[in-house]
XYZ file of C-alpha atoms in Angstrom:
730
model
C 110.683 64.907 64.883
C 108.839 65.530 61.620
C 105.490 63.786 61.290
C 103.241 63.019 58.359
C 101.527 66.184 57.205
C 97.754 65.811 57.021
C 94.606 67.492 58.245
C 94.952 66.047 61.736
C 98.431 67.527 62.144
C 97.211 70.830 60.732
C 94.489 70.873 63.382
C 97.103 70.259 66.081
C 99.022 73.215 64.657
C 95.925 75.425 65.015
C 94.692 75.404 61.398
C 91.058 74.643 60.628
C 90.090 72.195 57.884
C 89.190 75.129 55.626
C 92.504 76.854 56.324
C 94.451 73.667 55.607
C 92.531 73.329 52.364
C 93.632 76.832 51.427
C 97.256 75.869 52.155
C 96.935 72.915 49.769
C 95.548 75.212 47.056
C 98.360 77.721 47.468
C 101.082 75.087 47.458
C 99.550 72.820 44.806
C 100.833 69.900 46.873
C 101.042 68.650 50.441
C 103.307 71.020 52.354
C 106.389 69.824 54.142
C 106.437 69.678 57.941
C 108.364 72.966 58.058
C 106.052 74.609 55.529
C 103.009 73.633 57.555
C 104.664 75.128 60.632
C 105.275 78.391 58.776
C 101.662 78.617 57.603
C 100.333 77.745 61.049
C 102.164 80.519 62.877
C 101.701 83.171 60.181
C 97.981 82.385 60.044
C 97.592 82.169 63.815
C 95.333 84.690 65.485
C 98.382 86.160 67.206
C 100.174 86.958 63.938
C 97.420 87.380 61.339
C 94.676 89.138 63.369
C 92.221 87.113 61.316
C 89.274 87.790 63.642
C 90.058 91.416 64.442
C 91.419 93.088 61.295
C 87.983 93.899 59.957
C 87.162 95.881 63.118
C 90.545 97.520 63.705
C 90.154 99.471 60.450
C 87.578 101.673 62.201
C 90.190 103.220 64.502
C 91.514 106.679 63.547
C 95.271 106.483 62.949
C 96.244 109.798 61.381
C 97.083 113.280 62.649
C 99.587 115.948 61.591
C 101.958 114.765 64.327
C 101.758 111.051 63.416
C 104.856 109.933 61.505
C 104.114 106.188 61.359
C 100.871 104.536 62.407
C 99.941 100.843 62.686
C 101.832 98.447 60.439
C 105.367 99.007 61.655
C 107.052 97.567 64.723
C 105.808 100.527 66.774
C 103.993 103.832 66.327
C 105.928 107.071 65.816
C 104.818 110.616 66.655
C 106.532 113.995 66.314
C 107.243 115.509 69.752
C 109.119 118.624 68.595
C 112.768 119.685 68.565
C 113.396 117.276 65.681
C 112.567 114.292 67.875
C 110.045 111.470 67.680
C 108.519 109.237 70.326
C 108.321 105.577 69.318
C 105.971 103.425 71.396
C 103.845 100.313 71.538
C 102.110 97.959 73.966
C 102.020 94.162 73.624
C 100.681 91.217 75.579
C 102.410 88.230 77.125
C 99.347 86.806 78.820
C 99.499 83.070 78.196
C 103.238 82.698 78.908
C 102.895 84.691 82.135
C 100.307 82.272 83.514
C 102.393 79.218 82.705
C 105.751 80.652 83.824
C 105.106 84.051 85.482
C 108.702 85.268 85.833
C 109.929 84.416 82.328
C 106.584 85.210 80.730
C 106.615 88.755 82.084
C 110.363 89.251 81.608
C 110.296 88.241 77.954
C 107.226 90.403 77.436
C 109.333 93.378 78.501
C 112.234 92.225 76.314
C 110.010 91.816 73.276
C 108.421 95.248 73.497
C 111.829 96.860 74.024
C 112.981 95.301 70.736
C 109.896 96.575 68.912
C 110.969 100.090 69.866
C 114.733 100.092 69.400
C 114.449 98.211 66.097
C 113.067 101.504 64.724
C 116.122 103.464 65.815
C 114.806 104.734 69.147
C 116.601 104.549 72.452
C 114.131 103.173 75.033
C 113.543 105.673 77.842
C 110.555 104.245 79.726
C 108.594 101.060 80.383
C 105.032 100.776 81.669
C 102.678 97.856 82.226
C 99.004 97.012 82.625
C 98.403 93.929 84.793
C 95.223 92.007 85.661
C 95.162 89.182 88.181
C 92.620 86.837 89.714
C 91.182 87.042 93.207
C 93.788 87.510 95.944
C 92.251 84.575 97.816
C 92.828 82.259 94.839
C 95.873 80.114 95.760
C 97.446 80.648 92.320
C 97.177 84.428 92.282
C 99.965 85.214 94.736
C 102.436 83.038 92.808
C 101.519 84.717 89.535
C 101.708 88.248 90.975
C 105.065 87.576 92.607
C 106.565 86.076 89.451
C 105.187 88.718 87.090
C 106.372 91.646 89.217
C 109.821 90.115 89.694
C 110.031 89.354 85.971
C 109.141 92.903 84.937
C 111.516 94.413 87.481
C 114.315 91.950 86.829
C 114.366 92.537 83.075
C 113.726 96.282 83.051
C 116.165 97.017 85.878
C 118.953 94.955 84.334
C 118.562 96.449 80.868
C 118.647 99.949 82.340
C 115.249 101.273 81.247
C 113.082 102.769 84.017
C 109.630 101.338 84.720
C 107.695 104.543 85.348
C 104.025 103.605 85.483
C 101.272 101.065 85.126
C 98.109 99.686 86.676
C 96.867 96.568 88.452
C 93.361 95.134 88.824
C 92.107 92.017 90.581
C 88.976 90.108 89.569
C 87.839 86.491 89.613
C 87.542 86.575 85.802
C 91.367 86.561 85.617
C 91.792 83.554 87.957
C 92.834 81.270 85.116
C 94.154 83.857 82.676
C 96.087 86.861 83.992
C 96.907 89.711 81.643
C 100.446 91.053 81.309
C 100.583 93.985 78.898
C 103.977 95.675 78.512
C 104.605 99.100 76.984
C 107.877 100.745 75.962
C 108.586 104.285 74.787
C 111.749 105.343 72.983
C 113.136 108.573 71.567
C 114.644 108.935 68.094
C 115.530 111.637 65.587
C 112.399 111.969 63.483
C 114.455 111.786 60.270
C 116.261 108.583 61.376
C 113.416 106.073 61.718
C 114.238 102.524 60.589
C 111.581 100.417 58.890
C 111.170 96.723 58.150
C 110.512 96.530 54.382
C 113.369 94.618 52.745
C 114.919 95.973 49.537
C 117.814 95.284 47.170
C 117.982 91.974 45.316
C 121.091 90.126 46.452
C 121.461 92.107 49.673
C 122.604 89.984 52.612
C 120.141 88.874 55.285
C 121.895 89.006 58.634
C 121.060 87.421 61.983
C 122.325 89.178 65.138
C 121.994 88.754 68.893
C 121.685 85.536 70.871
C 121.860 81.963 69.661
C 118.726 80.010 68.765
C 117.389 77.225 70.968
C 114.204 75.245 71.236
C 112.407 77.597 73.642
C 109.191 79.230 72.543
C 108.425 76.924 69.627
C 104.782 77.447 68.653
C 104.430 80.247 71.194
C 102.314 82.244 68.742
C 100.015 79.267 68.263
C 99.690 78.792 72.023
C 98.730 82.462 72.345
C 95.951 81.857 69.788
C 94.104 79.157 71.712
C 92.205 78.759 74.957
C 93.865 77.226 77.994
C 92.719 73.893 79.308
C 93.430 71.876 82.416
C 96.863 70.984 80.995
C 98.020 74.599 80.605
C 100.986 74.242 82.952
C 102.368 71.485 80.719
C 103.019 74.124 78.037
C 106.193 75.432 79.712
C 108.391 74.580 76.674
C 106.489 77.214 74.680
C 107.595 79.954 77.110
C 110.768 81.774 76.129
C 113.711 82.468 78.412
C 115.051 86.013 78.541
C 118.517 87.484 79.122
C 118.340 91.229 79.865
C 122.110 91.637 79.870
C 122.279 90.410 76.280
C 119.361 92.699 75.405
C 121.319 95.677 76.745
C 124.252 94.766 74.489
C 121.861 94.319 71.574
C 120.367 97.779 72.109
C 123.780 99.417 72.101
C 125.045 97.455 69.097
C 121.929 98.170 67.020
C 121.935 101.878 67.840
C 125.634 102.087 67.005
C 125.042 100.412 63.646
C 122.049 102.673 63.033
C 124.381 105.669 63.216
C 125.938 104.376 59.965
C 124.322 103.871 56.559
C 124.553 100.074 56.674
C 120.951 99.075 57.394
C 118.371 98.664 54.624
C 115.706 97.059 56.822
C 115.493 95.670 60.333
C 112.995 93.583 62.294
C 113.049 91.970 65.712
C 112.382 88.256 66.030
C 109.289 88.227 68.222
C 106.284 85.934 67.916
C 107.043 83.156 65.404
C 110.714 84.123 65.477
C 112.689 83.774 62.270
C 109.533 82.899 60.346
C 107.604 86.096 61.013
C 110.609 88.401 60.736
C 111.751 87.026 57.385
C 108.259 86.674 55.902
C 107.159 90.156 56.980
C 110.365 91.888 55.836
C 110.353 90.266 52.406
C 106.588 90.565 52.027
C 106.516 94.278 52.838
C 109.358 94.863 50.395
C 107.800 92.817 47.592
C 110.927 90.677 47.242
C 111.887 87.058 47.851
C 114.172 85.712 50.558
C 116.411 82.667 50.683
C 117.642 81.380 54.051
C 120.412 78.867 54.784
C 119.511 77.553 58.210
C 122.928 75.927 58.610
C 124.308 79.435 59.184
C 121.960 80.274 62.085
C 123.866 80.351 65.412
C 122.478 77.534 67.554
C 122.850 76.817 71.240
C 121.463 73.277 70.949
C 122.540 70.425 68.711
C 120.460 68.547 66.176
C 117.852 71.247 65.642
C 115.615 70.807 62.610
C 114.625 73.481 60.100
C 111.166 73.502 61.655
C 112.654 74.232 65.084
C 114.945 76.943 63.760
C 112.115 78.670 61.920
C 109.589 78.559 64.778
C 111.841 79.075 67.795
C 111.051 82.185 69.805
C 114.414 82.401 71.533
C 114.894 85.928 72.786
C 117.264 88.818 72.060
C 117.524 88.226 68.293
C 117.159 90.566 65.303
C 117.069 90.151 61.533
C 118.567 92.757 59.207
C 119.030 93.428 55.542
C 122.348 95.210 55.017
C 124.080 97.016 52.215
C 126.623 94.481 50.929
C 129.495 96.958 51.167
C 128.761 97.534 54.876
C 128.758 93.917 56.009
C 132.256 94.121 57.534
C 131.412 97.333 59.400
C 128.337 95.690 60.899
C 130.186 92.505 61.812
C 132.858 94.484 63.649
C 130.262 96.319 65.727
C 128.433 93.173 66.824
C 131.650 91.319 67.561
C 132.767 94.280 69.689
C 129.577 93.906 71.730
C 130.160 90.122 71.985
C 127.019 89.233 70.030
C 126.459 86.672 67.306
C 126.542 87.967 63.733
C 125.814 85.654 60.827
C 124.867 86.091 57.183
C 122.064 83.543 56.859
C 120.676 84.372 53.436
C 119.985 86.974 50.785
C 117.115 88.704 49.020
C 115.869 87.304 45.717
C 113.516 88.333 42.932
C 111.425 85.150 43.232
C 108.721 86.474 45.564
C 109.163 83.290 47.611
C 110.655 82.283 50.946
C 113.074 79.399 50.497
C 114.554 77.619 53.496
C 117.559 75.334 53.072
C 118.962 72.993 55.718
C 121.757 70.478 55.346
C 121.627 70.711 51.576
C 117.874 70.166 51.321
C 115.062 72.608 50.601
C 112.808 72.354 53.661
C 110.384 75.108 52.650
C 109.554 76.927 49.422
C 106.457 79.106 49.766
C 105.114 82.023 47.683
C 105.095 85.073 49.959
C 102.187 87.033 48.481
C 99.449 84.484 49.225
C 100.972 83.828 52.658
C 99.845 87.366 53.464
C 97.122 88.157 50.907
C 95.261 84.881 51.372
C 95.599 84.772 55.136
C 92.209 84.065 56.703
C 89.981 87.055 57.388
C 86.864 86.299 59.371
C 83.684 88.310 59.757
C 82.641 86.419 62.844
C 79.081 86.740 64.129
C 78.524 89.251 66.927
C 75.999 89.532 69.731
C 75.453 92.765 71.633
C 76.005 92.831 75.390
C 72.682 93.459 77.176
C 72.822 96.903 78.774
C 72.318 97.241 82.513
C 69.839 99.687 83.976
C 70.814 103.038 85.414
C 70.820 102.633 89.193
C 69.042 105.105 91.434
C 71.452 105.746 94.336
C 68.600 106.878 96.564
C 67.320 103.297 96.487
C 70.660 101.820 97.566
C 71.068 102.084 101.312
C 74.309 103.449 102.743
C 74.803 101.197 105.749
C 78.322 102.198 106.736
C 78.710 105.966 106.296
C 81.473 107.966 104.666
C 84.323 107.248 107.101
C 84.054 103.449 107.113
C 83.428 103.345 103.378
C 86.527 105.442 102.704
C 88.670 103.269 104.974
C 87.406 100.135 103.229
C 87.862 101.470 99.707
C 91.307 102.984 100.207
C 92.538 99.625 101.520
C 90.902 97.305 98.956
C 93.108 95.470 96.402
C 91.960 97.618 93.455
C 92.664 100.949 95.199
C 95.408 100.227 97.712
C 98.969 101.516 97.354
C 101.095 99.750 94.753
C 104.327 100.708 96.545
C 105.209 97.037 97.125
C 105.105 96.631 93.338
C 106.866 99.771 92.144
C 109.589 99.506 94.793
C 110.774 96.460 92.837
C 111.099 98.567 89.695
C 113.895 101.052 89.111
C 111.839 104.047 88.069
C 114.656 106.589 87.928
C 117.545 104.859 86.134
C 118.784 107.233 83.461
C 118.077 110.231 85.667
C 115.288 111.735 83.534
C 112.165 110.655 85.461
C 110.335 113.752 86.710
C 107.151 112.153 88.076
C 107.637 108.649 89.474
C 104.920 106.053 90.181
C 102.430 107.351 92.744
C 103.439 110.996 92.325
C 101.061 111.996 89.547
C 98.281 110.720 87.317
C 100.814 110.098 84.528
C 104.534 109.461 84.550
C 106.672 112.333 83.277
C 110.065 111.703 81.694
C 112.319 114.584 80.659
C 114.221 114.427 77.385
C 117.933 114.522 78.083
C 119.456 117.936 77.468
C 116.085 119.601 76.839
C 113.264 121.224 78.818
C 110.775 119.100 76.892
C 109.210 116.018 78.511
C 106.825 113.216 77.622
C 103.932 112.057 79.793
C 102.867 108.406 79.848
C 99.972 106.366 81.212
C 98.126 103.046 80.904
C 94.384 102.843 81.544
C 91.307 100.636 81.347
C 88.351 99.841 83.602
C 87.370 96.267 82.682
C 84.217 96.172 84.820
C 82.822 99.064 82.758
C 83.719 97.190 79.563
C 81.951 94.043 80.742
C 78.773 95.981 81.507
C 78.844 98.073 78.308
C 81.822 97.431 75.991
C 81.208 100.540 73.881
C 81.045 102.871 76.887
C 83.986 101.026 78.439
C 86.155 101.388 75.337
C 85.285 105.066 75.175
C 86.080 105.544 78.866
C 89.465 103.803 78.616
C 90.621 106.244 75.921
C 89.117 109.221 77.755
C 90.798 108.316 81.039
C 94.198 108.015 79.362
C 93.632 111.460 77.816
C 92.536 112.778 81.216
C 95.561 111.389 83.071
C 97.958 113.010 80.606
C 96.043 116.269 80.859
C 96.175 116.146 84.681
C 99.962 116.585 84.649
C 99.766 119.399 82.089
C 100.661 117.387 78.983
C 99.130 117.749 75.542
C 97.875 114.243 74.633
C 99.216 113.072 71.262
C 98.395 109.426 70.587
C 97.666 105.999 72.017
C 98.734 102.412 71.650
C 96.251 99.708 72.601
C 96.231 96.127 73.811
C 92.912 94.456 73.062
C 92.517 91.549 75.519
C 89.389 89.463 74.964
C 88.115 85.909 75.189
C 87.274 83.416 72.437
C 86.285 85.316 69.251
C 84.371 82.294 67.987
C 81.699 83.120 70.579
C 79.351 85.839 69.245
C 79.102 87.547 72.626
C 82.908 87.925 72.766
C 83.151 89.207 69.205
C 80.325 91.587 70.057
C 82.348 92.905 72.998
C 85.333 93.476 70.721
C 83.338 95.272 68.027
C 81.571 97.503 70.554
C 84.809 98.390 72.356
C 86.347 99.421 69.026
C 83.333 101.657 68.320
C 83.717 103.374 71.666
C 87.469 103.773 71.311
C 87.135 105.188 67.795
C 84.579 107.767 68.912
C 86.789 108.911 71.788
C 89.929 109.042 69.635
C 88.113 111.189 67.063
C 86.619 113.577 69.602
C 89.863 114.018 71.529
C 92.285 114.145 68.537
C 94.018 111.145 70.080
C 94.816 108.671 67.257
C 95.889 105.032 67.570
C 99.421 104.552 66.217
C 100.199 100.975 67.295
C 98.725 98.102 69.217
C 98.205 94.422 69.802
C 95.270 92.029 69.880
C 95.212 89.139 72.337
C 92.247 86.806 71.934
C 91.359 83.382 73.355
C 92.004 84.591 76.895
C 89.916 81.792 78.356
C 90.591 78.803 80.567
C 88.260 75.819 80.416
C 85.634 77.991 78.737
C 85.721 80.850 81.255
C 86.765 84.138 79.689
C 88.330 87.276 81.102
C 86.562 90.600 81.362
C 86.895 92.486 78.072
C 90.041 94.553 78.629
C 91.013 97.070 75.926
C 94.073 98.476 77.703
C 95.163 101.908 76.493
C 98.687 103.314 76.619
C 98.707 107.087 76.204
C 101.516 109.507 75.346
C 101.587 113.278 75.606
C 104.160 116.057 75.524
C 105.081 119.005 77.755
C 107.129 121.876 76.379
C 108.720 122.327 79.811
C 109.053 119.490 82.331
C 109.074 122.059 85.163
C 105.403 122.813 84.423
C 104.239 119.279 85.247
C 102.062 118.998 88.361
C 101.515 116.026 90.641
C 98.713 114.948 92.931
C 100.331 115.723 96.328
C 98.093 118.243 98.108
C 99.933 121.329 99.460
C 98.579 123.028 102.634
C 96.251 126.026 102.813
C 94.799 125.848 99.340
C 91.291 125.553 97.946
C 90.368 122.234 96.402
C 88.044 122.696 93.413
C 86.054 119.945 91.693
C 85.706 120.425 87.925
C 83.175 118.629 85.750
C 79.603 117.472 86.262
C 78.695 115.300 89.260
C 75.420 113.391 89.215
C 76.320 110.626 91.666
C 76.680 107.745 89.180
C 76.868 104.608 91.289
C 76.440 101.795 88.708
C 79.539 99.559 88.364
C 81.347 101.695 90.959
C 83.821 100.283 93.429
C 81.618 101.583 96.246
C 78.792 99.427 94.920
C 81.068 96.366 94.793
C 83.100 96.796 97.964
C 80.456 98.333 100.255
C 77.085 97.207 98.887
C 78.365 93.828 97.637
C 76.913 94.279 94.141
C 78.338 94.299 90.620
C 75.542 95.609 88.466
C 74.025 98.596 86.753
C 75.118 100.606 83.748
C 78.620 102.097 83.891
C 79.019 105.877 83.880
C 78.505 107.445 80.456
C 81.231 109.491 78.780
C 80.307 112.916 77.394
C 83.151 113.454 74.944
C 82.398 117.124 74.295
C 82.412 117.836 78.031
C 85.536 115.704 78.456
C 87.330 117.839 75.891
C 86.121 121.159 77.301
C 87.001 120.396 80.929
C 90.353 118.843 80.031
C 91.437 121.699 77.806
C 90.542 124.178 80.569
C 92.500 122.210 83.184
C 95.570 121.940 80.966
C 95.552 125.635 80.160
C 95.312 126.490 83.858
C 98.187 124.148 84.727
C 100.387 125.678 82.049
C 99.400 129.157 83.238
C 100.740 128.264 86.689
C 97.480 128.612 88.636
C 97.215 124.935 89.650
C 99.422 123.535 92.459
C 98.156 119.942 92.311
C 95.770 118.008 90.085
C 94.174 114.568 90.214
C 91.544 113.059 87.953
C 88.486 111.539 89.616
C 88.130 107.885 88.675
C 87.789 104.636 90.677
C 86.280 105.322 94.089
C 85.019 108.788 93.201
C 85.701 112.195 94.730
C 86.412 111.157 98.314
C 88.939 108.504 97.327
C 90.652 111.003 95.004
C 90.916 113.555 97.831
C 92.262 110.881 100.184
C 94.905 109.929 97.600
C 95.982 113.564 97.324
C 96.240 113.820 101.113
C 98.200 110.576 101.402
C 100.647 111.724 98.725
C 101.586 114.824 100.735
C 100.685 114.047 104.341
C 98.457 117.128 104.390
C 94.833 116.916 105.495
C 91.705 118.701 104.305
C 88.315 119.883 105.546
C 85.482 118.966 103.178
C 82.490 121.137 102.362
C 78.942 119.799 102.376
C 77.669 118.190 99.216
C 74.634 119.270 97.158
C 71.461 118.065 98.859
C 69.896 116.772 95.653
C 72.439 113.912 95.508
C 72.710 111.249 98.243
C 75.974 111.600 100.144
C 77.390 108.189 99.254
C 76.629 108.794 95.571
C 78.187 112.271 95.516
C 81.378 111.269 97.314
C 81.867 107.796 95.812
C 80.049 107.966 92.456
C 82.245 107.558 89.389
C 80.935 110.229 87.000
C 83.465 110.771 84.229
C 85.343 113.825 82.963
C 86.196 115.277 86.386
C 89.326 116.691 88.019
C 90.306 117.925 91.464
C 92.653 120.914 91.440
C 94.383 122.660 94.339
C 94.547 126.412 93.784
C 95.414 129.471 95.935
C 92.202 131.357 95.126
C 89.227 129.098 94.626
C 86.780 131.913 93.933
C 88.882 133.377 91.122
C 89.468 129.943 89.675
C 85.757 129.150 89.676
C 85.031 132.437 87.896
C 87.541 131.482 85.193
C 85.848 128.089 84.870
C 82.438 129.750 84.514
C 83.784 131.896 81.667
C 84.902 128.686 79.949
C 81.477 127.052 80.655
C 83.147 124.417 82.830
C 81.217 123.265 85.943
C 83.259 123.989 89.089
C 82.702 123.977 92.859
C 84.949 124.461 95.862
C 84.867 121.206 97.730
C 87.542 121.426 100.421
C 90.329 123.438 102.020
C 93.690 121.791 102.640
C 95.641 121.935 105.876
C 96.335 120.094 109.111
C 96.928 116.369 109.473
C 93.353 115.086 109.384
C 90.701 114.583 106.749
C 87.470 116.033 108.127
C 84.375 114.698 106.367
C 81.100 116.570 105.845
C 79.193 114.124 108.084
C 81.429 115.075 111.029
C 83.736 112.070 110.766
C 87.472 112.660 111.089
C 90.348 110.390 110.104
C 94.030 111.179 110.294
C 96.058 111.159 107.098
C 98.485 108.795 108.837
C 95.670 106.297 109.491
C 94.593 106.615 105.870
C 98.135 105.977 104.658
C 98.513 102.959 106.952
C 95.292 101.463 105.610
C 96.255 102.330 102.045
C 99.643 100.622 102.200
C 98.675 97.531 104.194
C 97.337 95.106 101.587
C 100.302 94.146 99.412
C 102.934 93.664 102.155
C 100.503 91.750 104.370
C 99.283 89.568 101.500
C 102.639 88.814 99.903
C 104.456 88.233 103.195
C 101.630 86.275 104.764
C 102.931 82.874 103.627
């Protein structure tokens, strides 16, 4: 029910006293209940990026292959053969904590719509997930619901889930992160945009009916959680993947005609954001008759219609002479189709309901006068560089490897990805666990795209600038490790309360690091999402700038995986100094979380990566794996587990302690399996790339340089134990 509009109500809607004062100035009067709702969601952190816009401008967004960068529903890059890849990553963090299954499912549904609304057929989903401690009683429920939600929606809609990542840390106990990414393929000359045009053109609603679910979801996503967070279930949307599949097909069929002038999905803030953004981008006005909106509940108010975040809905501006064509298509697919308004020359959004004007707002100031904050920042104190010689190795290589390979952050994710259909559509070349990046072939062509998601939050917490740089570099490295040419990234910036200077300092520093890496690696940002206020009762998450990377291979047959073939030389590329600070060895074996994270040498990163890619494409590399969490020995173990083939390791350089050499997390390194290690190393020397033969593959055991031996079967058993035992343990 509508309530008296005043400053107290504005505060409940998430507007500060200053922001409400600005609303009064713009309107020249007290806004109606519906008008206040529109301002509150459009000026929410989730929709307006009022704390982050000033920093996001530092990110490089252009390259010759970028067709559309940030500002549209998703980023678009040229991938050759007249085709474009359309992709984006978005968060559904708050809803996934309150209602894990629906929160994750509707996160997948929302990012799918961002992609196909631009004319692209979705071909792959990925995700980046962060959860609290496994021993926290809530964590298992959240993990189970999120994984089932992602699998349930993606599997039903027929888009393969081909990759992702999972971390566990106590900082996510009260605020898990669910970041969903979708990639679609379109003709590069048939990209559909959202700017409305054509005074008098009809505004058309298509898809599912509108209910009361998700009202003020954008506002909820722009505030911290408190002890009452689970009472917010009404603000979590309910998804229907079967309807989404129909919506995809209907939209793509209509897009094959000349009917569409502009199109936008109804995501956060629903009908409000889609109509305001379309009209605002086009510099026109829009008039809506809410009585025409298909409703699944009775007695809904204009406020509820405008702010509902019911799923599987789109808003279009059509050519008036194509309205009947469009209606026939959507009726064929058994979807709602309703003309709910038209474009005007007023520059205003007008909302009518039951014969009354419920909202009449000038569009320009709704965008131009949206709050923009230059919030104070405080730098994160930098940790000291740890001397590994002063950190005692009490367990040795064998026990450390067994512990690390089985820990929650490094164990097999098979229990997770077995719930995802990773091969529906028949174009998946490298499935989860087979390679450092997923590889998806383009139907009817040799060409393929490579996809990954990456971030190391513990690095970002210790040094946000280095951590932001490393997240971009690792995405670039993972694409390179399969032989792909990295093209661009999407990002999902997950941080705590921006009103705290230390949090805003984390954000600003992470952006600096990301920008430097993007520039050095020719790896621009083409889309993204910012999720702030990821805190519960004042406790924030680790800063988590998740990166989704996309690259291209001219021939899918050239892609390599990480499975280690027998009787080959294993060569380590890149510089190893034994960097132990913030490593998983330090946390899991020494029981410490301290020190500076490994630095990223961007020039070296580029040189080593370019050499590796060229060698893969030349056919000299049989398997490749980047060295990341857990260091060299964990990477070798993962290669052995993937194939069932063992290896005999060489001795390490004596100037580096053994535990630091084998488990240190120095950046910019790769392991490659090649037939002739000596010839390969000579080629690396010519390219000024550090290289050393580190092992020979063969047999069924991993033989360590300290004399320890462990069978690959025992390694695999330890690697795959955690998730089934934890999830089935009651």
